[in-house]
Amino acid sequence: MTAQIDRPTVDTVGHAAQTPEVDQPWAALGLKADEYASIREIIGRRPTSAELAMYSVMWSEHCSYKSSKVHFSLWGENTTDEMREKLLVGIGENAGVVDIGDGWAVTFKVESHNHPSYVEPYQGAATGVGGIIRDIMSMGARPIAIMDPLRFGNLNHPDTQRVLPGVVAGVGGYGNCIGLPNIGGEVVFDDCYQGNPLVNALCVGAMRIEDIHLAKASGVGNKVILFGAKTGGDGIGGVSVLASETFDAGGPTKRPAVQVGDPFAEKVLIECCLDLYAAHVVDGIQDLGGAGLSCATSELASNGDGGMQIELDRVPLRDASLRPEEILMSESQERMMAVVEPGKLDEFMAITDRWDVEATVLGEVTDGDHLVITWHGEVIVDVPPRSVAHEGPTYHRPLERPAYLDDLQANGTDTLGRPVDGNGLKSDLLTLLASPNLCDKSWVTDQYDRYVLGNTALAMPDDAGVVRVDEETGRGVAVSTDCNSRFAKLDPYTGAQLALAESYRNVATAGATPLAVTDCLNFGSPEDPGVMWQFRESVKGIAEGCKTLGIPVTGGNVSFYNQTGDIAIHPTPVIGVLGVMDDVSRRTPSGWKTAGQVIYLLGM
Amino acid sequence: MGHVVIDVMLKPEILDPQGQAVGGALPRLGFEQFTEVRQGKRFVLTVDGEVTDEHLAAAAEAAEKLLSNPVIEDVVSVRAEDPDQ
Amino acid sequence: MGHVVIDVMLKPEILDPQGQAVGGALPRLGFEQFTEVRQGKRFVLTVDGEVTDEHLAAAAEAAEKLLSNPVIEDVVSVRAEDPDQ
Amino acid sequence: MKVGVVTFPGSLDDRDAARAVRAVGAEAVTLWHGDADLKGVDAVILPGGFSYGDYLRCGAIARFAPVMDALIPAAQGGLPVIGICNGFQVLCESHLLPGALIRNDHRKFNCVDQRLVVENTQTAWTSDFEVGQEITIVLKNGEGGFVADEPTLDRLEGEGRVVFRYAGDNPNGSYRKIAGITNERGNIVGLMPHPEHAVEEGYGPSTDGLPFFTSVLKAVVNA
Ligand SMILES: Nc1ncnc2c1ncn2[C@@H]1O[C@H](COP(=O)(O)OP(=O)(O)O)[C@@H](O)[C@H]1O
C-alpha cells in the first residue's frame, strides 16, 4: 500500500539554526527547563523537533536512570576482583554475561513492564516478555528460559479480576508461542499494588563464549541495518504534541500508546539472529525496545568509536503517515538493528530472506563523531550520540528516612494473640493455607509451557527453575526470583538482603553454585525523599549482601513511579540469582519423594 | 427467534499480527489482489422473538462494555441480522 | 481503495467455548435478553480501486480454501464493504 | 533409518522431536517448510509449536507450505507420518486425518502431565505399546479440543482408529475424550500430547514417549 501523502516541510537543522526563538513543547515532552537549556547548550542551537523528541525520550527516567544512577556506584564499590572472575560482561550492556565453564556463557536479566500492563494487561505483559527476550538475543545468545515475578492488588478487588487473568494470559500467550519454557516466577497479592501491579519478566540465554555480541557501531563504512517488523505508530502517544505543535494538522492523529506483540514474528527473529551469528556476519547489534530507533541509533553510535549516518525515510512503515519524530520514537516490537561489514551484506540479506524477515540498510558508520539523521535528504538530527544515550542529566534527589518507620517497626508481633489450643492452631493454619499468597499457584503456572526445548530439569512447583545448557554434559543453570516487599517496607536494607538471601538459598538448595545476580527495583516516585531513601537503602543492602556472598550484580532495571497519588507501593526489589551445575540431572527437587526418609532441619 | 450481529475490529492503527499472517499466506495460494488483511470478531446474539430497538441498544452497550476492548478495538457495527443471510 | 468483508462462523453443531463464555458473562453485567452467543471471525481484505466481481470471486475462493475450515466452519458471507459502515 | 522433522516458521518442538529420534538410534533429518523435498526420509514428524503464530486457525497456513505438497502424497502412499499437537492440527487441516481441533473448552492454555490410554497398537507409531496401556506424557496447548461430526466419530470408533484417549477428566473438551487418531492404513497418526517430551529421564514426566519412536523404526524395517 503506497498512499501518496503530502509531506509537510520538516524542521531541519538549518532551519533550527535560523529560528532560535521558536517556542518548543519541551515541557509537554517531560523535559525540565534546565534540561532543555542544556540540550541547547550541547548542540549550540535550539534542537530540531526530531532532536527534541530523541533527547526527551532518552533523558526520561526510564531510559536515563537519572534519579537512580548516582546510587549505582554502590555496585562497583562492592564488587571485588574475585567476584569479577566469572563476569564476562558487566552492568551497562543490554544484559550481563557470566562464564559457566566448559566454554559456555550465560546471560540473564529481569525487567519491568508495570505501567503498560495496568493499561492493557494482555499486551502489556506480552510485550514485556518480548522485550526482555530481545535484550538477551542482542547479547548473541539463544534464549533458553523465562520467569515472571508478578505482584497484584487484592485478589477480591474487581480490578484484579481484569488485570490478573490478562497478565497471566499475556505472559503465557507470548512465552508459549515463542517457545521458551517458563521455569518459575512469583504471584503475590497485596493491597499496595492495587493501582500499580508489577509485571517483571526475566529471560536467560546461553551461548559459547566466543559468540558474545555487543551493542556498538564501529568500523567506518559498516552498514547499519534495521530488521524485523515494520515500524508503526506504537507507543508514541506522547510525541503527538510535537506533531500538533510543529506541523499542520491533517495527518492521521491517532497514535496508540498500546503496543501489540507478535510472538510469531519474534520467534522467527530469534532463529534468524542465531543464523546470522553462526554465519559471523554481525559486527554489533542492538534490540529496539523503549525509545525505539532513538535509543538504538544513539546507543550503537555512542558505544562505538565513530559517528553514524542514517536515512530515516528508508525505514519500512506500517503506517505511511508517520512523521520523522514519530518514527524515531516508535516502540513497535520485534525489531533489531545490526552493524554489518559491507562485504558481508549479501550473506546477511540471504539469511534474513530465508526467514522472511524484512531487512533494510538505513545508513552507515562514519568517521565523524556525530549521529546524523536525514529525512528525504534533509538533515533533521545532528548530535553527539553520547550526549543522547549516556550523558543525560543526573539527579541527586533528597533522601529522608520516612517518619512512619519508627511506629511501624515498634509495632511488632509481641502484642499479637497466640492460639492456645488445637482449635486455635487449626483455624490459624486454615487461614494461612487459604491465603492467596500461600495457596497453590497452578492456576497460573499450568498456563505456561515449562517443557518446550526439552531441557527443563526443574520448574514449578520447585523453588528454583533448572535448565540444561549443554546436552552432552548436562551442564546447566538454576535461577530463582524472590522478594518479600513487606520486609522491605519495614526495613529496605535488610528486606532487600532477605530477598537476595532467599533467592541465593533457592538456587543453592536446587544443587547449584550461585554465580550472579540481576535485580528489578520497583519503587514509588523518586521525587518523594522517603521513596528515594528506601531505594538507596535497598541498593546498599543488595550490593553489600552480594559482597558478603561473593557474587556480582550483572544487570537489572529500575521502575519508579509505581504509585497512586501519594501512596507508593511497598519497596519491591525483586532479586534473581543464577547458579551453575555441572550436571543438572543431579538437581534436588523440593518436596518429599519417598516414604521413610529422615527429615532434618538445618540452620538456626 | 432473532439475531443481533456485532462486528468488532482492531483499531486501524493497532498492529494485527493475525491479519498480517493471513495477508502473507494469500499470495502463496495465488491470491495477489489483496493489499491488506485485517481480522476481527463477529458476534451473533440470539433473542427470543423479533429483534427490537431495545435489543439493539442492549447489544450496543454490551459491545462497548464486554465484547470489545476500547483501548485497542472499535465496535464497527451492531445490527439485526440480515434475514437473507 | 475498496474492502471485501468475509464473515466466518463455527457450524451450529460445533461447540463454541468463546461464545459460551461471553454468553455466560452477559447476565452478570445485567444483560438477560440474549439466549445464546456465538463468536466468529470477520476478515476485511483491501483491494486497490473499487471492489469488482473478480475481487469478490477471488475472495469467495480464498474464504473456502484458507479463511475457513469446512469441517467446522461456514462462510456466512462475502461482500463489498457497506460504504456507510 | 532417517526420520524427517519438519520446521515451519513458528515450529517449537522440532529440536525435541529430533532429539527423540536420535534417542532411539535413528538419524534426524531437518525438513524445511519452504522446500518441497522429503530428502528420502523413511518417516516424518510434524512437530508441535505455533506454525505461523497459529494465527487464523492452528495449522491452517502451514498446510499450504511447499513441504506439504511433497508430504501429502507421500503420506497417502503409506509413508509413516506423526503429527504432534500443532502437527496434528496440520494433518487435520490437510485432510489427511478427519476432524478438527478447536479452542479448549475452558479457553486457557493448559500444560499438564496427562494420562492417556493406548487403544490401537496396529499403527506405525504404536506397535511397541500394549492395548489398554496407560501412559503419562505432556499435554500443552490452547486449542486441543478434538471435534468431528457424529458419523465421523462413530466411524473412527467402529474402525478402531481412536489411538489414544484421555484418562481421568477430559482436559480440553475433546469429543469422546479423543487424544489421538489414525488413518485407515495406520501409517498416519495425530495426537495432541507430546511424546517427544518424554524420552529422557529427568527432563519430562516419564519416558513413555520412547515407544512411539521405537515403533516407527520397526515399521520401517518391516515394511
Ligand atoms: N508467575 C509465575 N510464573 C511462573 N511460575 C510461578 C509463578 N508464580 C509462582 N510460580 C512457581 O510456582 C511455584 C510455587 O510458587 P509459590 O507458591 O510462590 O512458591 P514459594 O512460596 O515456595 O516461592 C514455584 O515453582 C514458582 O516458581
mmCIF file of C-alpha atoms in Angstrom, chain A residues 130-309:
data_model
loop_
_atom_site.group_PDB
_atom_site.id
_atom_site.type_symbol
_atom_site.label_atom_id
_atom_site.label_comp_id
_atom_site.label_asym_id
_atom_site.label_seq_id
_atom_site.Cartn_x
_atom_site.Cartn_y
_atom_site.Cartn_z
ATOM 1 C CA GLY A 130 9.068 -9.924 24.214
ATOM 2 C CA GLY A 131 11.279 -7.009 25.243
ATOM 3 C CA ILE A 132 13.440 -8.904 27.707
ATOM 4 C CA ILE A 133 13.886 -11.747 25.229
ATOM 5 C CA ARG A 134 15.266 -9.282 22.666
ATOM 6 C CA ASP A 135 17.719 -7.954 25.255
ATOM 7 C CA ILE A 136 19.045 -11.461 25.713
ATOM 8 C CA MET A 137 19.164 -12.109 21.960
ATOM 9 C CA SER A 138 21.143 -8.944 21.408
ATOM 10 C CA MET A 139 23.994 -10.379 23.504
ATOM 11 C CA GLY A 140 24.429 -13.141 20.925
ATOM 12 C CA ALA A 141 22.650 -15.759 22.998
ATOM 13 C CA ARG A 142 19.870 -18.223 22.341
ATOM 14 C CA PRO A 143 17.139 -17.501 24.897
ATOM 15 C CA ILE A 144 16.542 -20.685 26.905
ATOM 16 C CA ALA A 145 14.028 -19.861 29.636
ATOM 17 C CA ILE A 146 11.811 -17.164 31.085
ATOM 18 C CA MET A 147 10.399 -16.354 34.527
ATOM 19 C CA ASP A 148 7.734 -13.881 35.590
ATOM 20 C CA PRO A 149 7.685 -12.326 39.067
ATOM 21 C CA LEU A 150 4.208 -10.761 39.369
ATOM 22 C CA ARG A 151 2.510 -8.596 42.012
ATOM 23 C CA PHE A 152 -1.207 -7.795 42.108
ATOM 24 C CA GLY A 153 -3.612 -5.935 44.383
ATOM 25 C CA ASN A 154 -6.242 -7.654 46.477
ATOM 26 C CA LEU A 155 -7.445 -10.869 44.852
ATOM 27 C CA ASN A 156 -11.046 -9.942 45.600
ATOM 28 C CA HIS A 157 -10.883 -6.471 44.086
ATOM 29 C CA PRO A 158 -12.829 -6.266 40.811
ATOM 30 C CA ASP A 159 -9.901 -4.654 39.029
ATOM 31 C CA THR A 160 -7.646 -7.565 39.957
ATOM 32 C CA GLN A 161 -10.047 -9.767 38.037
ATOM 33 C CA ARG A 162 -9.309 -7.663 34.972
ATOM 34 C CA VAL A 163 -5.562 -7.405 35.462
ATOM 35 C CA LEU A 164 -4.575 -10.852 36.747
ATOM 36 C CA PRO A 165 -6.072 -13.082 34.025
ATOM 37 C CA GLY A 166 -4.940 -10.660 31.335
ATOM 38 C CA VAL A 167 -1.369 -10.542 32.585
ATOM 39 C CA VAL A 168 -1.116 -14.302 33.003
ATOM 40 C CA ALA A 169 -2.634 -14.887 29.565
ATOM 41 C CA GLY A 170 -0.241 -12.336 28.090
ATOM 42 C CA VAL A 171 2.878 -13.856 29.674
ATOM 43 C CA GLY A 172 1.705 -17.287 28.538
ATOM 44 C CA GLY A 173 0.497 -16.147 25.143
ATOM 45 C CA TYR A 174 3.862 -14.669 24.263
ATOM 46 C CA GLY A 175 6.127 -17.174 26.019
ATOM 47 C CA ASN A 176 4.279 -20.270 24.830
ATOM 48 C CA CYS A 177 4.097 -19.081 21.261
ATOM 49 C CA ILE A 178 7.751 -18.111 21.112
ATOM 50 C CA GLY A 179 8.711 -21.466 22.574
ATOM 51 C CA LEU A 180 10.557 -20.673 25.767
ATOM 52 C CA PRO A 181 9.954 -22.721 28.887
ATOM 53 C CA ASN A 182 8.628 -20.714 31.806
ATOM 54 C CA ILE A 183 10.582 -22.131 34.733
ATOM 55 C CA GLY A 184 9.314 -20.053 37.623
ATOM 56 C CA GLY A 185 8.230 -16.740 38.958
ATOM 57 C CA GLU A 186 6.072 -15.323 41.683
ATOM 58 C CA VAL A 187 2.438 -14.402 42.223
ATOM 59 C CA VAL A 188 1.986 -12.109 45.191
ATOM 60 C CA PHE A 189 -1.131 -10.232 46.278
ATOM 61 C CA ASP A 190 -1.023 -7.106 48.410
ATOM 62 C CA ASP A 191 -3.327 -4.105 48.541
ATOM 63 C CA CYS A 192 -0.377 -1.792 47.903
ATOM 64 C CA TYR A 193 -0.275 -2.983 44.260
ATOM 65 C CA GLN A 194 -3.955 -2.302 43.541
ATOM 66 C CA GLY A 195 -3.347 0.576 41.159
ATOM 67 C CA ASN A 196 0.203 -0.481 40.362
ATOM 68 C CA PRO A 197 0.528 -4.151 39.571
ATOM 69 C CA LEU A 198 4.095 -5.241 38.950
ATOM 70 C CA VAL A 199 4.856 -7.282 35.866
ATOM 71 C CA ASN A 200 8.529 -8.207 35.849
ATOM 72 C CA ALA A 201 9.968 -10.626 33.333
ATOM 73 C CA LEU A 202 13.267 -12.437 33.374
ATOM 74 C CA CYS A 203 14.991 -14.169 30.485
ATOM 75 C CA VAL A 204 18.038 -16.449 30.467
ATOM 76 C CA GLY A 205 20.118 -17.111 27.391
ATOM 77 C CA ALA A 206 23.138 -19.239 26.594
ATOM 78 C CA MET A 207 25.961 -19.068 24.077
ATOM 79 C CA ARG A 208 29.539 -20.111 23.508
ATOM 80 C CA ILE A 209 31.902 -17.519 24.977
ATOM 81 C CA GLU A 210 33.288 -16.567 21.552
ATOM 82 C CA ASP A 211 29.769 -15.749 20.349
ATOM 83 C CA ILE A 212 29.153 -12.838 22.717
ATOM 84 C CA HIS A 213 27.938 -9.812 20.773
ATOM 85 C CA LEU A 214 27.856 -6.210 21.898
ATOM 86 C CA ALA A 215 25.806 -3.151 21.069
ATOM 87 C CA LYS A 216 28.318 -0.978 19.321
ATOM 88 C CA ALA A 217 28.785 0.523 15.909
ATOM 89 C CA SER A 218 32.378 0.662 14.776
ATOM 90 C CA GLY A 219 34.297 0.307 11.534
ATOM 91 C CA VAL A 220 33.840 3.220 9.150
ATOM 92 C CA GLY A 221 31.699 2.233 6.190
ATOM 93 C CA ASN A 222 29.950 -0.584 8.010
ATOM 94 C CA LYS A 223 26.258 -0.758 7.232
ATOM 95 C CA VAL A 224 23.541 -0.071 9.760
ATOM 96 C CA ILE A 225 20.600 -2.386 9.174
ATOM 97 C CA LEU A 226 17.120 -2.356 10.659
ATOM 98 C CA PHE A 227 15.431 -5.755 10.518
ATOM 99 C CA GLY A 228 12.273 -7.384 11.758
ATOM 100 C CA ALA A 229 8.787 -5.932 11.906
ATOM 101 C CA LYS A 230 7.691 -2.785 10.127
ATOM 102 C CA THR A 231 7.513 0.416 12.132
ATOM 103 C CA GLY A 232 4.085 1.642 13.164
ATOM 104 C CA GLY A 233 2.793 4.293 15.477
ATOM 105 C CA ASP A 234 3.004 2.068 18.541
ATOM 106 C CA GLY A 235 3.638 3.575 21.922
ATOM 107 C CA ILE A 236 4.148 7.123 20.765
ATOM 108 C CA GLY A 237 1.066 8.712 22.261
ATOM 109 C CA GLY A 238 3.336 11.237 23.963
ATOM 110 C CA VAL A 239 5.056 12.697 20.927
ATOM 111 C CA SER A 240 1.865 13.704 19.232
ATOM 112 C CA VAL A 241 2.366 17.071 20.919
ATOM 113 C CA LEU A 242 5.237 17.584 18.538
ATOM 114 C CA ALA A 243 3.189 16.790 15.507
ATOM 115 C CA SER A 244 0.423 19.093 16.553
ATOM 116 C CA GLU A 245 2.686 21.924 17.619
ATOM 117 C CA THR A 246 5.151 21.815 14.803
ATOM 118 C CA PHE A 247 3.124 20.748 11.837
ATOM 119 C CA ASP A 248 -0.178 21.356 10.204
ATOM 120 C CA ALA A 249 -2.983 19.249 11.405
ATOM 121 C CA GLY A 250 -4.334 16.848 8.806
ATOM 122 C CA GLY A 251 -2.263 13.702 9.155
ATOM 123 C CA PRO A 252 -3.826 10.805 10.992
ATOM 124 C CA THR A 253 -3.816 11.870 14.580
ATOM 125 C CA LYS A 254 -4.462 8.629 16.381
ATOM 126 C CA ARG A 255 -1.254 7.403 17.888
ATOM 127 C CA PRO A 256 -1.811 4.397 20.090
ATOM 128 C CA ALA A 257 0.007 4.229 23.378
ATOM 129 C CA VAL A 258 -0.532 0.474 23.379
ATOM 130 C CA GLN A 259 1.993 -1.790 21.715
ATOM 131 C CA VAL A 260 0.811 -5.104 20.388
ATOM 132 C CA GLY A 261 3.195 -8.024 20.467
ATOM 133 C CA ASP A 262 3.654 -10.564 17.695
ATOM 134 C CA PRO A 263 5.403 -13.555 19.287
ATOM 135 C CA PHE A 264 5.480 -15.388 15.994
ATOM 136 C CA ALA A 265 7.491 -12.570 14.434
ATOM 137 C CA GLU A 266 9.853 -12.659 17.402
ATOM 138 C CA LYS A 267 10.303 -16.436 17.210
ATOM 139 C CA VAL A 268 11.318 -16.054 13.583
ATOM 140 C CA LEU A 269 13.584 -13.168 14.573
ATOM 141 C CA ILE A 270 15.349 -15.335 17.177
ATOM 142 C CA GLU A 271 16.083 -18.093 14.694
ATOM 143 C CA CYS A 272 17.143 -15.547 12.106
ATOM 144 C CA CYS A 273 19.521 -13.825 14.572
ATOM 145 C CA LEU A 274 21.049 -17.150 15.574
ATOM 146 C CA ASP A 275 21.704 -17.966 11.930
ATOM 147 C CA LEU A 276 23.247 -14.511 11.473
ATOM 148 C CA TYR A 277 25.519 -15.051 14.474
ATOM 149 C CA ALA A 278 26.508 -18.512 13.279
ATOM 150 C CA ALA A 279 27.473 -17.042 9.916
ATOM 151 C CA HIS A 280 29.598 -14.371 11.649
ATOM 152 C CA VAL A 281 28.032 -11.549 9.685
ATOM 153 C CA VAL A 282 27.104 -9.301 12.616
ATOM 154 C CA ASP A 283 29.573 -6.772 13.962
ATOM 155 C CA GLY A 284 27.340 -5.052 16.503
ATOM 156 C CA ILE A 285 23.706 -5.486 17.416
ATOM 157 C CA GLN A 286 21.047 -3.783 19.473
ATOM 158 C CA ASP A 287 17.414 -4.586 20.120
ATOM 159 C CA LEU A 288 14.728 -1.956 19.710
ATOM 160 C CA GLY A 289 12.727 -1.520 22.849
ATOM 161 C CA GLY A 290 11.579 1.571 24.674
ATOM 162 C CA ALA A 291 12.563 4.669 22.694
ATOM 163 C CA GLY A 292 12.927 2.557 19.550
ATOM 164 C CA LEU A 293 15.232 3.992 16.893
ATOM 165 C CA SER A 294 16.239 6.943 19.062
ATOM 166 C CA CYS A 295 17.737 4.545 21.517
ATOM 167 C CA ALA A 296 19.192 2.008 19.094
ATOM 168 C CA THR A 297 20.966 4.545 16.879
ATOM 169 C CA SER A 298 22.314 6.707 19.678
ATOM 170 C CA GLU A 299 23.451 3.790 21.834
ATOM 171 C CA LEU A 300 25.119 1.916 18.990
ATOM 172 C CA ALA A 301 26.898 5.078 17.906
ATOM 173 C CA SER A 302 27.766 6.112 21.425
ATOM 174 C CA ASN A 303 29.274 2.722 22.263
ATOM 175 C CA GLY A 304 31.263 2.689 19.047
ATOM 176 C CA ASP A 305 34.213 4.757 18.008
ATOM 177 C CA GLY A 306 32.877 6.737 15.091
ATOM 178 C CA GLY A 307 29.788 8.566 14.007
ATOM 179 C CA MET A 308 26.705 7.297 12.252
ATOM 180 C CA GLN A 309 24.621 8.455 9.319
#
